[in-house]
Amino acid sequence: MSNDNQGTGLELRSLVRSSGELELSLARVPIPEPAAGEILVRVEASPINPSDLGLLLGPADLSSGVVSGTDESPIFTAKVPEAFMRMAAARADESMPVGNEGAGVVIAAGAGAEQLVGKTVAMLGGAMYAQYRCLKAADVLVLPDDATAADGASCFVNPLTALGMVETMRREGHTALVHTAAASNLGQMLNKICIAEGVGLVNIVRSAEQAKILTDIGATYVVDSTSPSFLEDLVKALVATGATLAFDAIGGGKLPGQILNAMETAANLTATSYSRYGSTTYKQVYIYGGLDTRPTELSRAFGMSWGLGGWLLTPFLIKIGPEAAQKLRQRVIDELKTTFASHYSHEISLAEALKPEVIAGYNRRATGEKYLINPSKGL
Amino acid sequence: MSNDNQGTGLELRSLVRSSGELELSLARVPIPEPAAGEILVRVEASPINPSDLGLLLGPADLSSGVVSGTDESPIFTAKVPEAFMRMAAARADESMPVGNEGAGVVIAAGAGAEQLVGKTVAMLGGAMYAQYRCLKAADVLVLPDDATAADGASCFVNPLTALGMVETMRREGHTALVHTAAASNLGQMLNKICIAEGVGLVNIVRSAEQAKILTDIGATYVVDSTSPSFLEDLVKALVATGATLAFDAIGGGKLPGQILNAMETAANLTATSYSRYGSTTYKQVYIYGGLDTRPTELSRAFGMSWGLGGWLLTPFLIKIGPEAAQKLRQRVIDELKTTFASHYSHEISLAEALKPEVIAGYNRRATGEKYLINPSKGL
């Protein structure tokens, strides 16, 4: 921090103007004073998750993006197509901080939280793409002494989502799972969990390279949606596992309907009598991401016993209650460097996060590419 | 019944051959002898509901239909397109009786059910497109003395579905409803129920004529999906009623997604702060029919707090349990000639139900046109 900026820190802001423009900038904001029970964290690592991109980039047309301002304080602007402004209406003209989760070092504490000063902690709660974050001590996880901020930066979203899928499966009476975009960081965690717990998992990937990532870590059922035998392979894996619940990160296109239809075919293969309304086996697909923003297209040949819906981590954690949620969190800490290890391909500064070529990179959401923002980098 | 057929009766059968043909015929089957606790009913009225058409006609291409056989014993055949045979595979080469519900006069009874002889009863349970139906006495509803078989023929499917929608609304924590294809017999019943109980109901129709049917019986919120202001009208009605649950009889096309998007818009209009994942208000659409068999297309601008699923009467009744189900049934009997009165535009015989021009008529599922099969007609 240069001297003339003492007492302030940078915070990444996303603003959608009602005139139809996205603006990303770095705001200089006062460093908060932690109140009783609060801590002040110097953020050192915060991942760019797919779940951050919606708020960060909105529905902007990135190909129209231009940069103005200075190297130290760049401003990225891009057009938001008219058709999408309706979606963005609720956030229009409000400068919003971004970043779901992160980790850093506690540099100050209010009364009752002094013992945390100097510790490296993991945080969830938004506004993590910032140099400093003040929050309640009760809301952070203290990382083990041998863990860096980068180790703990992705402590919440992916690990708890993967654990939440298995927990949802049990609570809703299913016995095995289907997962799409399955070679992702999250998908690899899910494989490790399911292998450890003996839960059948059907992994749907989109290339042979992605399939190899999963078979290399011990996945049994990997089907490639680009293969001509995809639907048959999927039915076979569903019959073998008995999976009737899927989590889909993609959302758009035909995949959710194809999964429901394959589940119906699998159920009918083992049915003993014909039911006029299709199989009575309940089939559920939860869409938890939106890698494909095109419409979802369902060819309904899967009877009447089915559900499709949205799934989101925070409401899930609220639903299961604080005690059950805490158990999941503790498991993440216990297995931070094994089951829940995250890998980053790029570490960038706050200013770099506003460069068009870098934005294009993290917005590609490519398998094997994962971006980590380090707000203390380059200062 | 002519003398040489004594002891037998006609039963309509639907057969999909694995060679790719639908065949409708009238099978002559022995009249069953009611066992203890059973009754034998001479069926005099059985409606053709949309929910019967799937089993009756399967996925056949009706334009290819031809009739063979005799006037008394016609056989209707039509091609089933290759692409749809997968859907029909589970019923292939099995001759299936049809007809979910009906009513008639008890003409014989087993031990313990003798008191029912001579009574007119309403029945649910399939195989109602037949001259005789033998079933458990406990499974029928005895109609009031002044009710005809035609009055009671549609006692179960539409009335219990309409009541089931309101019951589902209460059990799942919603306070108002949306209904599509809302001018149907079922839709009119639903309006009467909601008016009587003060439940907000948004009726979606597809023409000004249909709108008039509903406003004539006192409906407050009627929106026409063919109007240029449809989406705005829908949002207004959703804001006024607070409806977050819809029952859709159509299934295909964009309507289910439009309803979810309109619910999201309505929720955001009353929201106090922006949520990055969309509104936290839970929005649900149940598809309970398939008037449009095209794919369902969801343009997902409705956040993550939503569900789409199938809804079917029988699993619903099982879920709420026998006591709650009996309450609903009793209400139907109590209000048979008022709330739950059905209107038929055509009364046809079993043989007429196999004529191509008649099939084209009832398969049109046009508002205001409702077909009743009277198996004792024309004998």
PDB file of N, CA, C and O in Angstrom, chain A residues 51 55 86-87 90-91 96 100 250-252 265 274 276-277 287-288 290 292 294-301 304 306-312, chain B residues 51 55 86-87 90-91 96 100 250-252 265 274 276-277 287-288 290 292 294-301 304 306-312:
ATOM      1  N   SER A  51     -19.834 -19.840 -10.205  1.00  0.00           N
ATOM      2  CA  SER A  51     -20.923 -19.173  -9.491  1.00  0.00           C
ATOM      3  C   SER A  51     -20.637 -17.699  -9.224  1.00  0.00           C
ATOM      4  O   SER A  51     -21.532 -16.946  -8.850  1.00  0.00           O
ATOM      5  N   LEU A  55     -22.540 -12.755 -11.281  1.00  0.00           N
ATOM      6  CA  LEU A  55     -22.548 -11.425 -10.669  1.00  0.00           C
ATOM      7  C   LEU A  55     -21.454 -10.541 -11.269  1.00  0.00           C
ATOM      8  O   LEU A  55     -21.656  -9.358 -11.532  1.00  0.00           O
ATOM      9  N   ARG A  86     -33.557  -6.984 -18.863  1.00  0.00           N
ATOM     10  CA  ARG A  86     -34.645  -7.384 -17.976  1.00  0.00           C
ATOM     11  C   ARG A  86     -34.132  -8.257 -16.829  1.00  0.00           C
ATOM     12  O   ARG A  86     -34.514  -8.080 -15.674  1.00  0.00           O
ATOM     13  N   MET A  87     -33.234  -9.202 -17.191  1.00  0.00           N
ATOM     14  CA  MET A  87     -32.620 -10.077 -16.182  1.00  0.00           C
ATOM     15  C   MET A  87     -31.813  -9.274 -15.171  1.00  0.00           C
ATOM     16  O   MET A  87     -31.700  -9.655 -14.012  1.00  0.00           O
ATOM     17  N   ALA A  90     -32.899  -5.884 -11.666  1.00  0.00           N
ATOM     18  CA  ALA A  90     -32.906  -5.811 -10.206  1.00  0.00           C
ATOM     19  C   ALA A  90     -31.587  -5.310  -9.628  1.00  0.00           C
ATOM     20  O   ALA A  90     -31.530  -4.882  -8.483  1.00  0.00           O
ATOM     21  N   ARG A  91     -30.487  -5.363 -10.411  1.00  0.00           N
ATOM     22  CA  ARG A  91     -29.193  -4.907  -9.895  1.00  0.00           C
ATOM     23  C   ARG A  91     -28.737  -3.621 -10.580  1.00  0.00           C
ATOM     24  O   ARG A  91     -27.614  -3.154 -10.337  1.00  0.00           O
ATOM     25  N   MET A  96     -21.679  -3.346  -7.208  1.00  0.00           N
ATOM     26  CA  MET A  96     -21.721  -4.525  -6.357  1.00  0.00           C
ATOM     27  C   MET A  96     -20.343  -5.147  -6.160  1.00  0.00           C
ATOM     28  O   MET A  96     -19.636  -5.425  -7.124  1.00  0.00           O
ATOM     29  N   ASN A 100     -17.339 -14.905  -3.884  1.00  0.00           N
ATOM     30  CA  ASN A 100     -18.050 -15.659  -2.857  1.00  0.00           C
ATOM     31  C   ASN A 100     -17.182 -16.093  -1.690  1.00  0.00           C
ATOM     32  O   ASN A 100     -17.623 -16.076  -0.552  1.00  0.00           O
ATOM     33  N   ILE A 250     -24.519 -27.667 -16.261  1.00  0.00           N
ATOM     34  CA  ILE A 250     -24.577 -27.067 -17.592  1.00  0.00           C
ATOM     35  C   ILE A 250     -25.880 -26.307 -17.801  1.00  0.00           C
ATOM     36  O   ILE A 250     -25.896 -25.166 -18.223  1.00  0.00           O
ATOM     37  N   GLY A 251     -26.995 -26.948 -17.490  1.00  0.00           N
ATOM     38  CA  GLY A 251     -28.284 -26.254 -17.492  1.00  0.00           C
ATOM     39  C   GLY A 251     -28.959 -26.174 -18.843  1.00  0.00           C
ATOM     40  O   GLY A 251     -30.084 -26.588 -18.995  1.00  0.00           O
ATOM     41  N   GLY A 252     -28.287 -25.597 -19.835  1.00  0.00           N
ATOM     42  CA  GLY A 252     -28.918 -25.411 -21.131  1.00  0.00           C
ATOM     43  C   GLY A 252     -28.813 -26.633 -22.012  1.00  0.00           C
ATOM     44  O   GLY A 252     -28.095 -27.578 -21.710  1.00  0.00           O
ATOM     45  N   THR A 265     -35.715 -45.047 -19.203  1.00  0.00           N
ATOM     46  CA  THR A 265     -35.399 -46.279 -19.937  1.00  0.00           C
ATOM     47  C   THR A 265     -34.808 -47.312 -18.990  1.00  0.00           C
ATOM     48  O   THR A 265     -35.189 -48.487 -19.009  1.00  0.00           O
ATOM     49  N   TYR A 274     -46.250 -52.839 -17.345  1.00  0.00           N
ATOM     50  CA  TYR A 274     -46.341 -51.574 -18.044  1.00  0.00           C
ATOM     51  C   TYR A 274     -47.210 -50.593 -17.272  1.00  0.00           C
ATOM     52  O   TYR A 274     -48.286 -50.928 -16.811  1.00  0.00           O
ATOM     53  N   ARG A 276     -49.142 -46.972 -17.678  1.00  0.00           N
ATOM     54  CA  ARG A 276     -49.542 -46.091 -18.771  1.00  0.00           C
ATOM     55  C   ARG A 276     -48.925 -44.709 -18.658  1.00  0.00           C
ATOM     56  O   ARG A 276     -48.817 -43.992 -19.621  1.00  0.00           O
ATOM     57  N   TYR A 277     -48.568 -44.294 -17.467  1.00  0.00           N
ATOM     58  CA  TYR A 277     -48.003 -42.958 -17.293  1.00  0.00           C
ATOM     59  C   TYR A 277     -46.489 -42.985 -17.172  1.00  0.00           C
ATOM     60  O   TYR A 277     -45.879 -42.074 -16.656  1.00  0.00           O
ATOM     61  N   ILE A 287     -30.373 -28.617 -11.488  1.00  0.00           N
ATOM     62  CA  ILE A 287     -29.441 -27.748 -12.200  1.00  0.00           C
ATOM     63  C   ILE A 287     -28.790 -26.842 -11.160  1.00  0.00           C
ATOM     64  O   ILE A 287     -29.484 -26.090 -10.476  1.00  0.00           O
ATOM     65  N   TYR A 288     -27.471 -26.951 -11.014  1.00  0.00           N
ATOM     66  CA  TYR A 288     -26.806 -26.132  -9.988  1.00  0.00           C
ATOM     67  C   TYR A 288     -25.858 -25.122 -10.604  1.00  0.00           C
ATOM     68  O   TYR A 288     -25.216 -24.346  -9.882  1.00  0.00           O
ATOM     69  N   GLY A 290     -24.834 -22.926 -14.661  1.00  0.00           N
ATOM     70  CA  GLY A 290     -25.374 -22.496 -15.951  1.00  0.00           C
ATOM     71  C   GLY A 290     -24.272 -22.326 -16.981  1.00  0.00           C
ATOM     72  O   GLY A 290     -24.200 -21.306 -17.656  1.00  0.00           O
ATOM     73  N   ASP A 292     -24.036 -23.521 -19.762  1.00  0.00           N
ATOM     74  CA  ASP A 292     -24.693 -23.273 -21.055  1.00  0.00           C
ATOM     75  C   ASP A 292     -25.948 -22.447 -20.776  1.00  0.00           C
ATOM     76  O   ASP A 292     -26.886 -22.922 -20.139  1.00  0.00           O
ATOM     77  N   ARG A 294     -28.082 -21.292 -22.903  1.00  0.00           N
ATOM     78  CA  ARG A 294     -29.200 -21.481 -23.841  1.00  0.00           C
ATOM     79  C   ARG A 294     -30.393 -22.108 -23.104  1.00  0.00           C
ATOM     80  O   ARG A 294     -30.264 -22.639 -22.004  1.00  0.00           O
ATOM     81  N   PRO A 295     -31.583 -22.074 -23.721  1.00  0.00           N
ATOM     82  CA  PRO A 295     -32.736 -22.709 -23.079  1.00  0.00           C
ATOM     83  C   PRO A 295     -32.513 -24.202 -22.827  1.00  0.00           C
ATOM     84  O   PRO A 295     -31.757 -24.858 -23.541  1.00  0.00           O
ATOM     85  N   THR A 296     -33.159 -24.695 -21.793  1.00  0.00           N
ATOM     86  CA  THR A 296     -33.173 -26.120 -21.507  1.00  0.00           C
ATOM     87  C   THR A 296     -34.308 -26.744 -22.318  1.00  0.00           C
ATOM     88  O   THR A 296     -35.427 -26.249 -22.284  1.00  0.00           O
ATOM     89  N   GLU A 297     -34.017 -27.825 -23.027  1.00  0.00           N
ATOM     90  CA  GLU A 297     -35.032 -28.426 -23.895  1.00  0.00           C
ATOM     91  C   GLU A 297     -35.314 -29.850 -23.438  1.00  0.00           C
ATOM     92  O   GLU A 297     -34.452 -30.725 -23.509  1.00  0.00           O
ATOM     93  N   LEU A 298     -36.538 -30.063 -22.979  1.00  0.00           N
ATOM     94  CA  LEU A 298     -36.920 -31.372 -22.445  1.00  0.00           C
ATOM     95  C   LEU A 298     -37.841 -32.095 -23.416  1.00  0.00           C
ATOM     96  O   LEU A 298     -38.967 -31.659 -23.650  1.00  0.00           O
ATOM     97  N   SER A 299     -37.374 -33.213 -23.985  1.00  0.00           N
ATOM     98  CA  SER A 299     -38.270 -34.075 -24.761  1.00  0.00           C
ATOM     99  C   SER A 299     -38.875 -35.066 -23.777  1.00  0.00           C
ATOM    100  O   SER A 299     -38.229 -36.022 -23.375  1.00  0.00           O
ATOM    101  N   ARG A 300     -40.119 -34.813 -23.394  1.00  0.00           N
ATOM    102  CA  ARG A 300     -40.700 -35.512 -22.257  1.00  0.00           C
ATOM    103  C   ARG A 300     -41.195 -36.909 -22.623  1.00  0.00           C
ATOM    104  O   ARG A 300     -42.355 -37.109 -22.926  1.00  0.00           O
ATOM    105  N   ALA A 301     -40.278 -37.881 -22.580  1.00  0.00           N
ATOM    106  CA  ALA A 301     -40.678 -39.278 -22.776  1.00  0.00           C
ATOM    107  C   ALA A 301     -40.329 -40.037 -21.510  1.00  0.00           C
ATOM    108  O   ALA A 301     -39.979 -41.206 -21.547  1.00  0.00           O
ATOM    109  N   MET A 304     -44.422 -39.398 -15.738  1.00  0.00           N
ATOM    110  CA  MET A 304     -44.934 -38.298 -14.926  1.00  0.00           C
ATOM    111  C   MET A 304     -44.240 -38.212 -13.571  1.00  0.00           C
ATOM    112  O   MET A 304     -44.519 -37.326 -12.776  1.00  0.00           O
ATOM    113  N   TRP A 306     -41.230 -37.319 -12.108  1.00  0.00           N
ATOM    114  CA  TRP A 306     -39.929 -36.681 -12.341  1.00  0.00           C
ATOM    115  C   TRP A 306     -39.943 -35.264 -11.800  1.00  0.00           C
ATOM    116  O   TRP A 306     -41.002 -34.674 -11.602  1.00  0.00           O
ATOM    117  N   GLY A 307     -38.766 -34.742 -11.596  1.00  0.00           N
ATOM    118  CA  GLY A 307     -38.618 -33.353 -11.184  1.00  0.00           C
ATOM    119  C   GLY A 307     -37.336 -32.778 -11.751  1.00  0.00           C
ATOM    120  O   GLY A 307     -36.343 -33.489 -11.945  1.00  0.00           O
ATOM    121  N   LEU A 308     -37.399 -31.488 -12.046  1.00  0.00           N
ATOM    122  CA  LEU A 308     -36.222 -30.736 -12.485  1.00  0.00           C
ATOM    123  C   LEU A 308     -36.255 -29.482 -11.632  1.00  0.00           C
ATOM    124  O   LEU A 308     -37.326 -28.911 -11.415  1.00  0.00           O
ATOM    125  N   GLY A 309     -35.113 -29.044 -11.133  1.00  0.00           N
ATOM    126  CA  GLY A 309     -35.165 -27.855 -10.305  1.00  0.00           C
ATOM    127  C   GLY A 309     -33.795 -27.228 -10.139  1.00  0.00           C
ATOM    128  O   GLY A 309     -32.795 -27.758 -10.621  1.00  0.00           O
ATOM    129  N   GLY A 310     -33.778 -26.083  -9.488  1.00  0.00           N
ATOM    130  CA  GLY A 310     -32.524 -25.434  -9.175  1.00  0.00           C
ATOM    131  C   GLY A 310     -31.996 -25.945  -7.844  1.00  0.00           C
ATOM    132  O   GLY A 310     -32.765 -26.342  -6.961  1.00  0.00           O
ATOM    133  N   TRP A 311     -30.681 -25.975  -7.722  1.00  0.00           N
ATOM    134  CA  TRP A 311     -30.054 -26.371  -6.454  1.00  0.00           C
ATOM    135  C   TRP A 311     -28.952 -25.376  -6.150  1.00  0.00           C
ATOM    136  O   TRP A 311     -28.136 -25.061  -7.011  1.00  0.00           O
ATOM    137  N   LEU A 312     -28.960 -24.874  -4.930  1.00  0.00           N
ATOM    138  CA  LEU A 312     -28.005 -23.842  -4.557  1.00  0.00           C
ATOM    139  C   LEU A 312     -27.500 -24.165  -3.149  1.00  0.00           C
ATOM    140  O   LEU A 312     -28.263 -24.602  -2.294  1.00  0.00           O
TER     141      LEU A 312
ATOM    142  N   SER B  51     -56.194 -37.829 -20.158  1.00  0.00           N
ATOM    143  CA  SER B  51     -55.318 -38.822 -19.542  1.00  0.00           C
ATOM    144  C   SER B  51     -55.579 -40.238 -20.057  1.00  0.00           C
ATOM    145  O   SER B  51     -54.792 -41.146 -19.807  1.00  0.00           O
ATOM    146  N   LEU B  55     -52.824 -43.887 -23.427  1.00  0.00           N
ATOM    147  CA  LEU B  55     -52.910 -45.342 -23.485  1.00  0.00           C
ATOM    148  C   LEU B  55     -53.726 -45.784 -24.698  1.00  0.00           C
ATOM    149  O   LEU B  55     -53.393 -46.746 -25.384  1.00  0.00           O
ATOM    150  N   ARG B  86     -39.719 -46.553 -29.216  1.00  0.00           N
ATOM    151  CA  ARG B  86     -38.963 -46.675 -27.971  1.00  0.00           C
ATOM    152  C   ARG B  86     -39.845 -46.353 -26.756  1.00  0.00           C
ATOM    153  O   ARG B  86     -39.801 -47.041 -25.735  1.00  0.00           O
ATOM    154  N   MET B  87     -40.660 -45.262 -26.895  1.00  0.00           N
ATOM    155  CA  MET B  87     -41.602 -44.888 -25.838  1.00  0.00           C
ATOM    156  C   MET B  87     -42.615 -45.983 -25.563  1.00  0.00           C
ATOM    157  O   MET B  87     -43.090 -46.148 -24.447  1.00  0.00           O
ATOM    158  N   ALA B  90     -42.382 -50.657 -23.782  1.00  0.00           N
ATOM    159  CA  ALA B  90     -42.786 -51.360 -22.562  1.00  0.00           C
ATOM    160  C   ALA B  90     -44.196 -51.960 -22.685  1.00  0.00           C
ATOM    161  O   ALA B  90     -44.555 -52.842 -21.915  1.00  0.00           O
ATOM    162  N   ARG B  91     -45.007 -51.489 -23.624  1.00  0.00           N
ATOM    163  CA  ARG B  91     -46.361 -52.025 -23.771  1.00  0.00           C
ATOM    164  C   ARG B  91     -46.511 -52.835 -25.061  1.00  0.00           C
ATOM    165  O   ARG B  91     -47.624 -53.259 -25.403  1.00  0.00           O
ATOM    166  N   MET B  96     -54.239 -54.045 -24.378  1.00  0.00           N
ATOM    167  CA  MET B  96     -54.522 -53.358 -23.131  1.00  0.00           C
ATOM    168  C   MET B  96     -55.941 -52.782 -23.085  1.00  0.00           C
ATOM    169  O   MET B  96     -56.350 -52.057 -23.993  1.00  0.00           O
ATOM    170  N   ASN B 100     -60.094 -44.830 -17.727  1.00  0.00           N
ATOM    171  CA  ASN B 100     -59.765 -44.672 -16.312  1.00  0.00           C
ATOM    172  C   ASN B 100     -60.968 -44.732 -15.388  1.00  0.00           C
ATOM    173  O   ASN B 100     -60.898 -45.292 -14.307  1.00  0.00           O
ATOM    174  N   ILE B 250     -50.497 -28.507 -20.498  1.00  0.00           N
ATOM    175  CA  ILE B 250     -50.009 -28.463 -21.879  1.00  0.00           C
ATOM    176  C   ILE B 250     -48.659 -29.152 -22.015  1.00  0.00           C
ATOM    177  O   ILE B 250     -48.448 -29.988 -22.870  1.00  0.00           O
ATOM    178  N   GLY B 251     -47.740 -28.796 -21.139  1.00  0.00           N
ATOM    179  CA  GLY B 251     -46.457 -29.500 -21.085  1.00  0.00           C
ATOM    180  C   GLY B 251     -45.418 -29.025 -22.075  1.00  0.00           C
ATOM    181  O   GLY B 251     -44.330 -28.632 -21.685  1.00  0.00           O
ATOM    182  N   GLY B 252     -45.733 -29.046 -23.358  1.00  0.00           N
ATOM    183  CA  GLY B 252     -44.739 -28.692 -24.361  1.00  0.00           C
ATOM    184  C   GLY B 252     -44.668 -27.197 -24.609  1.00  0.00           C
ATOM    185  O   GLY B 252     -45.508 -26.433 -24.166  1.00  0.00           O
ATOM    186  N   THR B 265     -40.157 -12.424 -12.133  1.00  0.00           N
ATOM    187  CA  THR B 265     -40.322 -10.979 -12.302  1.00  0.00           C
ATOM    188  C   THR B 265     -41.223 -10.420 -11.204  1.00  0.00           C
ATOM    189  O   THR B 265     -40.920  -9.389 -10.595  1.00  0.00           O
ATOM    190  N   TYR B 274     -31.184  -6.980  -4.077  1.00  0.00           N
ATOM    191  CA  TYR B 274     -30.800  -7.820  -5.198  1.00  0.00           C
ATOM    192  C   TYR B 274     -30.117  -9.084  -4.703  1.00  0.00           C
ATOM    193  O   TYR B 274     -29.239  -9.049  -3.856  1.00  0.00           O
ATOM    194  N   ARG B 276     -27.932 -12.285  -6.115  1.00  0.00           N
ATOM    195  CA  ARG B 276     -27.176 -12.614  -7.332  1.00  0.00           C
ATOM    196  C   ARG B 276     -27.691 -13.860  -8.020  1.00  0.00           C
ATOM    197  O   ARG B 276     -27.468 -14.067  -9.192  1.00  0.00           O
ATOM    198  N   TYR B 277     -28.315 -14.761  -7.291  1.00  0.00           N
ATOM    199  CA  TYR B 277     -28.817 -15.990  -7.887  1.00  0.00           C
ATOM    200  C   TYR B 277     -30.302 -15.902  -8.206  1.00  0.00           C
ATOM    201  O   TYR B 277     -30.986 -16.887  -8.324  1.00  0.00           O
ATOM    202  N   ILE B 287     -46.367 -30.142 -14.344  1.00  0.00           N
ATOM    203  CA  ILE B 287     -46.982 -30.550 -15.607  1.00  0.00           C
ATOM    204  C   ILE B 287     -47.843 -31.774 -15.304  1.00  0.00           C
ATOM    205  O   ILE B 287     -47.325 -32.796 -14.850  1.00  0.00           O
ATOM    206  N   TYR B 288     -49.147 -31.657 -15.501  1.00  0.00           N
ATOM    207  CA  TYR B 288     -50.029 -32.793 -15.188  1.00  0.00           C
ATOM    208  C   TYR B 288     -50.699 -33.347 -16.429  1.00  0.00           C
ATOM    209  O   TYR B 288     -51.477 -34.296 -16.358  1.00  0.00           O
ATOM    210  N   GLY B 290     -50.359 -33.473 -21.153  1.00  0.00           N
ATOM    211  CA  GLY B 290     -49.431 -33.331 -22.268  1.00  0.00           C
ATOM    212  C   GLY B 290     -50.159 -32.949 -23.544  1.00  0.00           C
ATOM    213  O   GLY B 290     -49.958 -33.555 -24.585  1.00  0.00           O
ATOM    214  N   ASP B 292     -49.659 -30.641 -25.451  1.00  0.00           N
ATOM    215  CA  ASP B 292     -48.648 -30.341 -26.461  1.00  0.00           C
ATOM    216  C   ASP B 292     -47.475 -31.287 -26.228  1.00  0.00           C
ATOM    217  O   ASP B 292     -46.799 -31.207 -25.209  1.00  0.00           O
ATOM    218  N   ARG B 294     -44.746 -31.540 -27.920  1.00  0.00           N
ATOM    219  CA  ARG B 294     -43.420 -31.040 -28.311  1.00  0.00           C
ATOM    220  C   ARG B 294     -42.538 -30.878 -27.070  1.00  0.00           C
ATOM    221  O   ARG B 294     -43.026 -30.871 -25.942  1.00  0.00           O
ATOM    222  N   PRO B 295     -41.229 -30.705 -27.279  1.00  0.00           N
ATOM    223  CA  PRO B 295     -40.353 -30.499 -26.118  1.00  0.00           C
ATOM    224  C   PRO B 295     -40.742 -29.264 -25.306  1.00  0.00           C
ATOM    225  O   PRO B 295     -41.297 -28.302 -25.841  1.00  0.00           O
ATOM    226  N   THR B 296     -40.463 -29.316 -24.028  1.00  0.00           N
ATOM    227  CA  THR B 296     -40.623 -28.167 -23.141  1.00  0.00           C
ATOM    228  C   THR B 296     -39.347 -27.338 -23.236  1.00  0.00           C
ATOM    229  O   THR B 296     -38.252 -27.881 -23.116  1.00  0.00           O
ATOM    230  N   GLU B 297     -39.507 -26.030 -23.455  1.00  0.00           N
ATOM    231  CA  GLU B 297     -38.322 -25.188 -23.639  1.00  0.00           C
ATOM    232  C   GLU B 297     -38.271 -24.124 -22.545  1.00  0.00           C
ATOM    233  O   GLU B 297     -39.132 -23.253 -22.469  1.00  0.00           O
ATOM    234  N   LEU B 298     -37.258 -24.227 -21.696  1.00  0.00           N
ATOM    235  CA  LEU B 298     -37.131 -23.314 -20.562  1.00  0.00           C
ATOM    236  C   LEU B 298     -36.025 -22.306 -20.808  1.00  0.00           C
ATOM    237  O   LEU B 298     -34.848 -22.681 -20.885  1.00  0.00           O
ATOM    238  N   SER B 299     -36.374 -21.020 -20.929  1.00  0.00           N
ATOM    239  CA  SER B 299     -35.354 -19.974 -20.958  1.00  0.00           C
ATOM    240  C   SER B 299     -35.125 -19.549 -19.523  1.00  0.00           C
ATOM    241  O   SER B 299     -35.925 -18.829 -18.946  1.00  0.00           O
ATOM    242  N   ARG B 300     -34.048 -20.018 -18.941  1.00  0.00           N
ATOM    243  CA  ARG B 300     -33.859 -19.934 -17.492  1.00  0.00           C
ATOM    244  C   ARG B 300     -33.385 -18.568 -17.052  1.00  0.00           C
ATOM    245  O   ARG B 300     -32.191 -18.326 -16.882  1.00  0.00           O
ATOM    246  N   ALA B 301     -34.335 -17.657 -16.837  1.00  0.00           N
ATOM    247  CA  ALA B 301     -33.998 -16.345 -16.268  1.00  0.00           C
ATOM    248  C   ALA B 301     -34.747 -16.215 -14.954  1.00  0.00           C
ATOM    249  O   ALA B 301     -35.160 -15.130 -14.563  1.00  0.00           O
ATOM    250  N   MET B 304     -32.461 -19.611  -9.144  1.00  0.00           N
ATOM    251  CA  MET B 304     -32.126 -20.986  -8.787  1.00  0.00           C
ATOM    252  C   MET B 304     -33.173 -21.607  -7.874  1.00  0.00           C
ATOM    253  O   MET B 304     -33.071 -22.769  -7.505  1.00  0.00           O
ATOM    254  N   TRP B 306     -36.420 -22.861  -7.911  1.00  0.00           N
ATOM    255  CA  TRP B 306     -37.536 -23.247  -8.760  1.00  0.00           C
ATOM    256  C   TRP B 306     -37.569 -24.752  -8.921  1.00  0.00           C
ATOM    257  O   TRP B 306     -36.583 -25.446  -8.705  1.00  0.00           O
ATOM    258  N   GLY B 307     -38.741 -25.234  -9.303  1.00  0.00           N
ATOM    259  CA  GLY B 307     -38.904 -26.636  -9.617  1.00  0.00           C
ATOM    260  C   GLY B 307     -39.924 -26.813 -10.717  1.00  0.00           C
ATOM    261  O   GLY B 307     -40.862 -26.026 -10.850  1.00  0.00           O
ATOM    262  N   LEU B 308     -39.688 -27.841 -11.522  1.00  0.00           N
ATOM    263  CA  LEU B 308     -40.627 -28.248 -12.568  1.00  0.00           C
ATOM    264  C   LEU B 308     -40.756 -29.748 -12.397  1.00  0.00           C
ATOM    265  O   LEU B 308     -39.755 -30.420 -12.143  1.00  0.00           O
ATOM    266  N   GLY B 309     -41.965 -30.268 -12.487  1.00  0.00           N
ATOM    267  CA  GLY B 309     -42.081 -31.712 -12.297  1.00  0.00           C
ATOM    268  C   GLY B 309     -43.391 -32.241 -12.812  1.00  0.00           C
ATOM    269  O   GLY B 309     -44.255 -31.487 -13.262  1.00  0.00           O
ATOM    270  N   GLY B 310     -43.518 -33.556 -12.775  1.00  0.00           N
ATOM    271  CA  GLY B 310     -44.766 -34.201 -13.151  1.00  0.00           C
ATOM    272  C   GLY B 310     -45.688 -34.282 -11.954  1.00  0.00           C
ATOM    273  O   GLY B 310     -45.231 -34.361 -10.800  1.00  0.00           O
ATOM    274  N   TRP B 311     -46.981 -34.209 -12.205  1.00  0.00           N
ATOM    275  CA  TRP B 311     -47.970 -34.364 -11.129  1.00  0.00           C
ATOM    276  C   TRP B 311     -49.047 -35.308 -11.636  1.00  0.00           C
ATOM    277  O   TRP B 311     -49.569 -35.136 -12.743  1.00  0.00           O
ATOM    278  N   LEU B 312     -49.363 -36.307 -10.825  1.00  0.00           N
ATOM    279  CA  LEU B 312     -50.319 -37.321 -11.237  1.00  0.00           C
ATOM    280  C   LEU B 312     -51.226 -37.624 -10.050  1.00  0.00           C
ATOM    281  O   LEU B 312     -50.778 -37.666  -8.911  1.00  0.00           O
TER     282      LEU B 312
END
